[in-house]
Short mmCIF file of C-alpha atoms and ligand atoms in Angstrom, two decimals:
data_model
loop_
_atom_site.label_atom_id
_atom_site.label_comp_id
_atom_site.label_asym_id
_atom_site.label_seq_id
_atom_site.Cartn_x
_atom_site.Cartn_y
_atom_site.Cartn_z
CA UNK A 1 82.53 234.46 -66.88
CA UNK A 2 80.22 234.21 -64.01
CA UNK A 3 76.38 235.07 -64.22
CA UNK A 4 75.57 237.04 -60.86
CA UNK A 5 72.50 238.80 -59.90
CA UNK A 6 71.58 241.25 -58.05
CA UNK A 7 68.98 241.64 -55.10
CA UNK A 8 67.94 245.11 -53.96
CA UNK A 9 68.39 248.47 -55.98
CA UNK A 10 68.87 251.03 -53.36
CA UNK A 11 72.02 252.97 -52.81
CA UNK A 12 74.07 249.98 -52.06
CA UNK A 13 72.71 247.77 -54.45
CA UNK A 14 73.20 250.63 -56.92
CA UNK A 15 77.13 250.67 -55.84
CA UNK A 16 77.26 247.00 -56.15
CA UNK A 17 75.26 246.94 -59.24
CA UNK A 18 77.57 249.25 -60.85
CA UNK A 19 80.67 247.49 -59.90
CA UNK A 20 79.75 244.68 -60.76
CA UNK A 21 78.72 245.72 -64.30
CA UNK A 22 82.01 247.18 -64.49
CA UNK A 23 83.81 243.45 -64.33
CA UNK A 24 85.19 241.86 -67.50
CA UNK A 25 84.95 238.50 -65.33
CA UNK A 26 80.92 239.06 -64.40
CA UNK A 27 77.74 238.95 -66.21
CA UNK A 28 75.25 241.11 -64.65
CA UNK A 29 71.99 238.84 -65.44
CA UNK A 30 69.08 240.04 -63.01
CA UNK A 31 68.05 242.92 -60.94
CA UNK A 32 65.26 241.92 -58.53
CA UNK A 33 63.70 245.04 -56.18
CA UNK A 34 60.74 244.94 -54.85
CA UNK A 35 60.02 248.18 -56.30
CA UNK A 36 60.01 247.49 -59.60
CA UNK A 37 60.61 250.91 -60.80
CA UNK A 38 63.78 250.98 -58.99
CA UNK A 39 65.21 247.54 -60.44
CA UNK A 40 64.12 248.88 -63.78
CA UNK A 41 65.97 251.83 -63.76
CA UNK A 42 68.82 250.13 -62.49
CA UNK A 43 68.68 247.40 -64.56
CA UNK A 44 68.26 249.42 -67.95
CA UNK A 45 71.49 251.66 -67.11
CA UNK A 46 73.88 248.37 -66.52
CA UNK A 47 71.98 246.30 -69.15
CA UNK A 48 70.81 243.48 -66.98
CA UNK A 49 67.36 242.15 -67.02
CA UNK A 50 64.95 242.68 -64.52
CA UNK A 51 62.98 239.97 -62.68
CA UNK A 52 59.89 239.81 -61.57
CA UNK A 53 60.89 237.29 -58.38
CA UNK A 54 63.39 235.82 -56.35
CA UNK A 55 61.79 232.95 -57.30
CA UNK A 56 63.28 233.74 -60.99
CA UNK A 57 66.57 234.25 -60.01
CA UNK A 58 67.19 231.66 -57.51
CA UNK A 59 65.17 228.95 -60.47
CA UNK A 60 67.63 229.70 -63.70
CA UNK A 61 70.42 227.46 -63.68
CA UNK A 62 72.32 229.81 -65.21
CA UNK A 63 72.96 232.28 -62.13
CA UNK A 64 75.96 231.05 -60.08
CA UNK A 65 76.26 233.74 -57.65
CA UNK A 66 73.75 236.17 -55.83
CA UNK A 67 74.16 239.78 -54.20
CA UNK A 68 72.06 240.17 -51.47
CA UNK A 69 72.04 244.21 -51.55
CA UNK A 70 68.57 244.88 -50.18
CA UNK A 71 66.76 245.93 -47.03
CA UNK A 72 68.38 244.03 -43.84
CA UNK A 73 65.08 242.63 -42.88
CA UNK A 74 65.53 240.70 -46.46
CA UNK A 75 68.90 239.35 -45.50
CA UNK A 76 68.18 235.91 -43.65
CA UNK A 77 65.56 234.84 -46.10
CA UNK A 78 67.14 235.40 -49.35
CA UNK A 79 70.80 233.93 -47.79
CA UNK A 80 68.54 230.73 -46.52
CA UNK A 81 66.37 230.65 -50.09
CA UNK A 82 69.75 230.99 -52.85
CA UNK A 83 71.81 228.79 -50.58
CA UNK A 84 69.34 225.89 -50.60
CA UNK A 85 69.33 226.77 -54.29
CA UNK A 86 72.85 226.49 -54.91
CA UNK A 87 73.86 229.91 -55.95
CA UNK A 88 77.30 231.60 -54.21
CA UNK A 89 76.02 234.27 -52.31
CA UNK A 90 77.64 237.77 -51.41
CA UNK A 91 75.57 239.10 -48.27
CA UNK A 92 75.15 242.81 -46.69
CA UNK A 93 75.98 243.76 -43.65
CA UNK A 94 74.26 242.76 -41.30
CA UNK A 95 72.99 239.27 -41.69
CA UNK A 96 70.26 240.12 -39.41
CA UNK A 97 69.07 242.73 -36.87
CA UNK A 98 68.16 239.61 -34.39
CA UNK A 99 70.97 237.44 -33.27
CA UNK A 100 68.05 234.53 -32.88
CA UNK A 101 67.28 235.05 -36.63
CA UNK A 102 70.82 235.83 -38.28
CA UNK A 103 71.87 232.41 -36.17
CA UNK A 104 68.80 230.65 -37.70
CA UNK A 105 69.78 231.80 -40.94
CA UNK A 106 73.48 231.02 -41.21
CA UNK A 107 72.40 226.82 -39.66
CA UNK A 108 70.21 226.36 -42.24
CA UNK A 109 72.99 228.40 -44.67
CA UNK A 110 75.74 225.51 -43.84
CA UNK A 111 73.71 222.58 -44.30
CA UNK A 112 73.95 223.45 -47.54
CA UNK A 113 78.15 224.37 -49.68
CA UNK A 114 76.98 227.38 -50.77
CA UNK A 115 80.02 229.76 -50.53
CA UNK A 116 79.10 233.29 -48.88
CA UNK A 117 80.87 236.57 -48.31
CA UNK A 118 79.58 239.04 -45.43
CA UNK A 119 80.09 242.08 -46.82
CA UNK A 120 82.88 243.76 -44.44
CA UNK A 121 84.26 246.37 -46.77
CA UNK A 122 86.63 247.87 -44.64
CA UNK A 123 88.71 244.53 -44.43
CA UNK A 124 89.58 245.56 -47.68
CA UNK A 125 91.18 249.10 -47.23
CA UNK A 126 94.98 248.56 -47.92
CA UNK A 127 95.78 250.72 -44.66
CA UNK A 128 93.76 248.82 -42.32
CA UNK A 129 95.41 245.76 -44.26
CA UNK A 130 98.55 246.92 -43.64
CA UNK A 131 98.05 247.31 -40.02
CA UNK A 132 96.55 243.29 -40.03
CA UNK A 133 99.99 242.58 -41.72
CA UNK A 134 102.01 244.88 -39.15
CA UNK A 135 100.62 242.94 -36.20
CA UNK A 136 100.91 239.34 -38.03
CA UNK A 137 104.07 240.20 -38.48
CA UNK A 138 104.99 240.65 -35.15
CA UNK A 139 106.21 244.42 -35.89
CA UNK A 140 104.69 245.95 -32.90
CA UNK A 141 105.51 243.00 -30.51
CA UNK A 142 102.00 241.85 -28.51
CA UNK A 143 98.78 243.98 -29.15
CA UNK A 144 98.13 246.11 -25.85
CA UNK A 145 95.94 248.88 -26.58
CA UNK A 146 94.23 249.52 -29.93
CA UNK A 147 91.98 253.17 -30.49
CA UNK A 148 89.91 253.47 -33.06
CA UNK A 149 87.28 256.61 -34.20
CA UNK A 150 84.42 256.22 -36.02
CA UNK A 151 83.05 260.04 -36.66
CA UNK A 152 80.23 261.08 -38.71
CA UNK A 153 79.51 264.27 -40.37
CA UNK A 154 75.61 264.33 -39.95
CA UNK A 155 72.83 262.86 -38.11
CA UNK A 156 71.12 260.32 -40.32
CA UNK A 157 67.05 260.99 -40.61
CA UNK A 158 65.50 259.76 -37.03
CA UNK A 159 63.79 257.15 -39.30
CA UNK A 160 66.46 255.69 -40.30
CA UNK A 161 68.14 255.33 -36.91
CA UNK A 162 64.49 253.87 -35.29
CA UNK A 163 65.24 251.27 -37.77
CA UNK A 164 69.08 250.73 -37.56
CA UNK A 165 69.30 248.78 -34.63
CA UNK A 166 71.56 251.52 -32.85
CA UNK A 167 74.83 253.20 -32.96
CA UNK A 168 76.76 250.09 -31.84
CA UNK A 169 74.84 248.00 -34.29
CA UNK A 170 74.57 250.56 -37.50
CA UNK A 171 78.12 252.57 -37.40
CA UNK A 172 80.53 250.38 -35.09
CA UNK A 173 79.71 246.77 -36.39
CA UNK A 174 82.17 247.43 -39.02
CA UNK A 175 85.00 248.33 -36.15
CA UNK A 176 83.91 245.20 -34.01
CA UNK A 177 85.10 243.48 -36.95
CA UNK A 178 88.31 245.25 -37.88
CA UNK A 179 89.59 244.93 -34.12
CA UNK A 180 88.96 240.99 -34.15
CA UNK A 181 90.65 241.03 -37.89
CA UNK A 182 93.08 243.00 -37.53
CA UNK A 183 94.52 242.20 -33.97
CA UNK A 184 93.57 238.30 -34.59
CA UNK A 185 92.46 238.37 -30.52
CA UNK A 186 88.60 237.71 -29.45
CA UNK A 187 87.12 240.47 -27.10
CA UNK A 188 86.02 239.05 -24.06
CA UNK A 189 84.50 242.02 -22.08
CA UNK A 190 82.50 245.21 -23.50
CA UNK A 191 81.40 248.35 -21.17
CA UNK A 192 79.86 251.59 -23.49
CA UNK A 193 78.63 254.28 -22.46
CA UNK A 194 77.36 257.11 -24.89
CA UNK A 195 75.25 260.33 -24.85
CA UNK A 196 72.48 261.77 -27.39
CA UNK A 197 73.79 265.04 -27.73
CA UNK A 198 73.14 266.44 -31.15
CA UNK A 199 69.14 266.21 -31.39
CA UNK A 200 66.98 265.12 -28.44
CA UNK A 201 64.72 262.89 -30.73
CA UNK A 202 67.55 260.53 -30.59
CA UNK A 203 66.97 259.37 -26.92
CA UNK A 204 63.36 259.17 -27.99
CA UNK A 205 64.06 256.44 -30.18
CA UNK A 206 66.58 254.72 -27.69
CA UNK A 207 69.62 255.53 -29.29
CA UNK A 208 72.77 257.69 -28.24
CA UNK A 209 75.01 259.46 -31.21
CA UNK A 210 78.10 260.18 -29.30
CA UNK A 211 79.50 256.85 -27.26
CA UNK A 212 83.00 255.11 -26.41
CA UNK A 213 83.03 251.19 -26.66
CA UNK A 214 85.96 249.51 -24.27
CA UNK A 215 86.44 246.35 -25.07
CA UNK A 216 88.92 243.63 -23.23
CA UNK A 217 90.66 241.55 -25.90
CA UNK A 218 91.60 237.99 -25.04
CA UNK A 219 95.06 238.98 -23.86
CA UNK A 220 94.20 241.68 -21.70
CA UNK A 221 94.91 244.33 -24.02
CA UNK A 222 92.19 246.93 -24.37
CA UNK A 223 90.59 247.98 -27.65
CA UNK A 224 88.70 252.00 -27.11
CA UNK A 225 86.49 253.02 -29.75
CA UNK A 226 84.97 256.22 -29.94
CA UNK A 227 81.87 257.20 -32.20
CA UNK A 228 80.09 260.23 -33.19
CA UNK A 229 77.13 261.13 -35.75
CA UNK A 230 77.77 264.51 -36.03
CA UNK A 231 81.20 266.11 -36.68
CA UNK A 232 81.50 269.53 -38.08
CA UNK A 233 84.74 268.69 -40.25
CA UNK A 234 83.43 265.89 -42.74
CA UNK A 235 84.02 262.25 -42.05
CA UNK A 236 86.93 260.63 -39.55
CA UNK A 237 87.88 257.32 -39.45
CA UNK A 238 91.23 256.52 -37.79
CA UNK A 239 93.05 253.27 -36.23
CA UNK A 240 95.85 252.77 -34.44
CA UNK A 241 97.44 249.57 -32.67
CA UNK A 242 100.34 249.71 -29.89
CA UNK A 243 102.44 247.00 -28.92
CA UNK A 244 104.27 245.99 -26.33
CA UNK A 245 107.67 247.25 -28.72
CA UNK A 246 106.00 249.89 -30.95
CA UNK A 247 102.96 251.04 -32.51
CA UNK A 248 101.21 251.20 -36.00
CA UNK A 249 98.59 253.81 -36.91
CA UNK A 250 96.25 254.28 -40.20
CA UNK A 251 95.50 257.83 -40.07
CA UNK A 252 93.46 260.06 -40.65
CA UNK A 253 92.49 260.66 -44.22
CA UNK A 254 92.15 263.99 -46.19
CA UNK A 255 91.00 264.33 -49.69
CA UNK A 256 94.47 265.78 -50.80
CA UNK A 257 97.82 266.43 -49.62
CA UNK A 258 98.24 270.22 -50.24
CA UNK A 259 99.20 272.69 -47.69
CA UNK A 260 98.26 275.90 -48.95
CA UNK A 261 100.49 278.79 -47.00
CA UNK A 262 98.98 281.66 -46.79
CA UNK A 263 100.01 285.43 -44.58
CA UNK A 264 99.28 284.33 -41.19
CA UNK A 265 98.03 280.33 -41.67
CA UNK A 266 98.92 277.31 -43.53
CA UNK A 267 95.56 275.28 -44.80
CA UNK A 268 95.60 271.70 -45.71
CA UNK A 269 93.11 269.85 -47.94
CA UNK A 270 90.22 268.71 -45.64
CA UNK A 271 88.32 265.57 -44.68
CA UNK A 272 85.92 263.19 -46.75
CA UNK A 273 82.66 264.63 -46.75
CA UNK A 274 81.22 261.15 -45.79
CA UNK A 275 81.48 257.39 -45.08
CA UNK A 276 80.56 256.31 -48.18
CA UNK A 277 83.44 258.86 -50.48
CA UNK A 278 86.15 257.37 -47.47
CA UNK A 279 84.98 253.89 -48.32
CA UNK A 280 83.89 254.26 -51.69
CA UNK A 281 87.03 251.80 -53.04
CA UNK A 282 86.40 248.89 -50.07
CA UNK A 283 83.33 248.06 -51.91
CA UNK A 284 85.10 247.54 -55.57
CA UNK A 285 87.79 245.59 -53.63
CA UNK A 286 85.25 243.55 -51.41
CA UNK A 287 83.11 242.20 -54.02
CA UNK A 288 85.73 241.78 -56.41
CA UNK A 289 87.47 239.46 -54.08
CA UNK A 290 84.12 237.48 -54.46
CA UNK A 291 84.74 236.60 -57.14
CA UNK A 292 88.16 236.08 -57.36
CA UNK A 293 86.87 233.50 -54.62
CA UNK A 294 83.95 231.88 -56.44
CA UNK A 295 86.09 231.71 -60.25
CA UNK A 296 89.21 229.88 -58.23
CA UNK A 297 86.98 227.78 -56.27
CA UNK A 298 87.91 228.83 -52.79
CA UNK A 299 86.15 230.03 -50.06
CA UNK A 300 85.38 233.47 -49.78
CA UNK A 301 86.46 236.12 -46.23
CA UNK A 302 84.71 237.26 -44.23
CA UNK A 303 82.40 234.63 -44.13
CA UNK A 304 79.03 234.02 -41.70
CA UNK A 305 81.14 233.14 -38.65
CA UNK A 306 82.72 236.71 -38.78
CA UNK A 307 79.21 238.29 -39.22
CA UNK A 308 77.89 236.61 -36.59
CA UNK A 309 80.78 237.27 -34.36
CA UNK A 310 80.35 240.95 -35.25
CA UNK A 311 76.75 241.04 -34.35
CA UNK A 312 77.16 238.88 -31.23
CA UNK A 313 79.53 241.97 -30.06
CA UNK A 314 77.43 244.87 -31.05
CA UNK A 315 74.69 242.83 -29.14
CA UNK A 316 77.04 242.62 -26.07
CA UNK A 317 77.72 246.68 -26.51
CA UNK A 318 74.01 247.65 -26.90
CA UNK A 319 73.68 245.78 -23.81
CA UNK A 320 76.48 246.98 -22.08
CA UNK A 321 74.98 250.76 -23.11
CA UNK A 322 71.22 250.05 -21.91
CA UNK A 323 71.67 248.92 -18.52
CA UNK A 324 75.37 250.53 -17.59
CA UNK A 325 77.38 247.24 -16.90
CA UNK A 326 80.17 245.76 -18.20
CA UNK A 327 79.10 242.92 -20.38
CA UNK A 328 80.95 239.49 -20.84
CA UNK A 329 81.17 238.18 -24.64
CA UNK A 330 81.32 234.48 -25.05
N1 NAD B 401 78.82 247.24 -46.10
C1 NAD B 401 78.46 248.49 -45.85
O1 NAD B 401 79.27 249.31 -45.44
C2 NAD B 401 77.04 248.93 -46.11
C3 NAD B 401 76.78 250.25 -46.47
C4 NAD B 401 75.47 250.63 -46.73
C5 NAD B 401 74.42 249.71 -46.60
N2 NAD B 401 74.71 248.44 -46.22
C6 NAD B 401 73.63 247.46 -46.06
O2 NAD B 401 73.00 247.27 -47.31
C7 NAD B 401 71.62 247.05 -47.14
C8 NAD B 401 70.83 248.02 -48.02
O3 NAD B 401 71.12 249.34 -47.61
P1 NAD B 401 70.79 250.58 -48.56
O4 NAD B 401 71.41 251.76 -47.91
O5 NAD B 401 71.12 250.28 -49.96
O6 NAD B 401 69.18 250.67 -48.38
P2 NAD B 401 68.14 251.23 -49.44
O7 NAD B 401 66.88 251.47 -48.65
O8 NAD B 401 68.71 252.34 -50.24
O9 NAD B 401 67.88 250.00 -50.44
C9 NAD B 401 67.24 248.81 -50.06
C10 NAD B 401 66.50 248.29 -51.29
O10 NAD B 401 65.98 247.00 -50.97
C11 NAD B 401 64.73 246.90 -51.63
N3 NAD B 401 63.96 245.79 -51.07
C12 NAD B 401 63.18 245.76 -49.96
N4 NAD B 401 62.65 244.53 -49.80
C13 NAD B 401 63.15 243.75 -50.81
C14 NAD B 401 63.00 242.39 -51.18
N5 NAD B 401 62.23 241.56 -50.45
N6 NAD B 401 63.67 241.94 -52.26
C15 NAD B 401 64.43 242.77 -53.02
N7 NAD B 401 64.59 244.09 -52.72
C16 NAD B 401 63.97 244.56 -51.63
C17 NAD B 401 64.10 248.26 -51.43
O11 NAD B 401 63.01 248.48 -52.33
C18 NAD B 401 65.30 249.15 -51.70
O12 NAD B 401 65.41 249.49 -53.07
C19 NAD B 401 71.34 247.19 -45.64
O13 NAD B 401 71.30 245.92 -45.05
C20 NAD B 401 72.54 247.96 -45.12
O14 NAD B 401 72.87 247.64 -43.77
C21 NAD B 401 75.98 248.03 -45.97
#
């Protein structure tokens, strides 16, 4: 039985939280939010106890493993704080909004052993894993050209995208990783270009919600990723990889499998309303692959070197969308 706590009671915490709670192999010990309100509510439905500090948590022997679940600006202190104090650490998305900081953190992170997991849920969607195991394989020959759509239903609140660090940062940092994971090749070039199109306020705050990433993998294939905050069918998230002998594709996903025929027109179930009921599983499967990690001892995926990676690239693409270049990625 491991002892985790928890850091950060918000909606992700809250999914984490939950899951968590949920595991025969975990005991839920503390909730820690800075609003204390929040933690206590949380904390009272999963029967954990709620602590006044991180200085609490990160002091009682007893905790082996942390979840870093609050806000992003949190992330590099409380990674740098529970690793120096020997707890296993599951991390958020992303480790930082600076590259300078997030690289500060993860240094000072590996001087110590402290096992962490970066939080890339999707990794852990069996289609997407079946297209890593397609390519490893060698079922589709070499990678060539890979497309993948990120499409949101809504615009999130303009205060929430002034803080998000962008559309390449908030929504495709999550694809930069799947392309490196699941084609195995490094990107070596990024050119973006994107629009705001659905509410003028998003220019103001120096953001775009409707943009397609190119990115040059290491081979020379070319990876195409097209984004959007605002779709009027619900939430679509597609990939598909080609090879040089054929081509593997995780579709798009309804929420059933009915056609309904009617006089005139056949209807089909529709879309996910949202990221989070598309994704919903990923985050049972991620964080219960923590700690399958931490009880057998082994290190856990993704780790800080994939986090960073996918931040170094959504740095690259904001680039690449501010000043209209093609951007090199080291
Ligand atoms: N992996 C994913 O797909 C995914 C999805 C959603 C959110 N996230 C990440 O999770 C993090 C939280 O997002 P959210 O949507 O839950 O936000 P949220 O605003 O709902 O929750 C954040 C919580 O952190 C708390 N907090 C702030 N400072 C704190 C501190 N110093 N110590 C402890 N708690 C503190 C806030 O009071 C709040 O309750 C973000 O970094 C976000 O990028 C990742």
């Amino acid at each position: 039985m491991k002892s985790v706590a928890l850091f950060g009671a918000g909606f992700i915490g809250t999914v984490h939280g939950r899951n968590l709670a949920a595991d025969p192999r975990v005991s839920l010990s503390y909730i820690y939010d800075a609003d204390a309100s929040r933690a206590a509510s949380l904390a009272a439905e999963l029967g954990a106890e709620t602590a006044d500090s991180v200085e609490q948590v990160l002091g009682d022997p007893a905790v082996d493993a942390v979840v870093i679940a609050s806000s992003t600006n949190t992330h590099a202190d409380l990674l740098t704080a529970s690793a120096r104090a020997g707890k296993a650490i599951f991390c958020e998305k992303p480790i930082d909004l600076s590259l300078e900081v997030a690289e500060r953190a993860v240094a000072a992170v590996e001087r110590t052993d402290a096992p962490v997991m970066v939080d890339f849920c999707r990794r852990f969607d069996p289609p997407y894993a079946a297209l890593r195991k397609a390519v490893a394989d060698g079922e589709i020959g070499e990678v060539e050209l890979m497309q993948m759509s990120s499409r949101g239903p809504s615009l999130p609140p303009i205060s929430y995208l002034e803080v998000s660090g962008g559309q390449m940062f908030d929504q495709l940092i999550h694809f930069f990783d799947l392309m490196c994971w699941i084609t195995g090749l490094e990107p070596v070039s990024v050119t973006v270009t994107g629009s705001a199109l659905v509410d003028p306020q998003v220019a103001e705050v120096g953001d775009v919600d409707t943009s397609v990433a190119v990115l040059k993998l290491g081979n020379g294939a070319i990876c195409q990723i097209d984004a959007q905050r605002r779709i009027g069918y619900g939430y679509d998230e597609r990939i598909e990889v080609n090879g040089s002998t054929s081509m593997v594709e995780a579709g798009r996903q309804r929420t059933g499998w009915v056609n309904h025929y009617e006089a005139g027109s056949v209807r089909t179930d529709g879309m996910h309303p949202g990221w989070f009921e598309r994704s919903e599983h990923t985050f049972k499967a991620s964080i219960g692959a923590f700690i399958d990690a931490i009880e057998a001892g082994r290190a856990p995926s993704p780790n800080l070197a994939d986090g960073l990676r996918a931040q170094r690239i959504a740095n690259a693409a904001t680039t690449s969308l501010r000043e209209g270049r093609t951007v090199a990625i080291d």
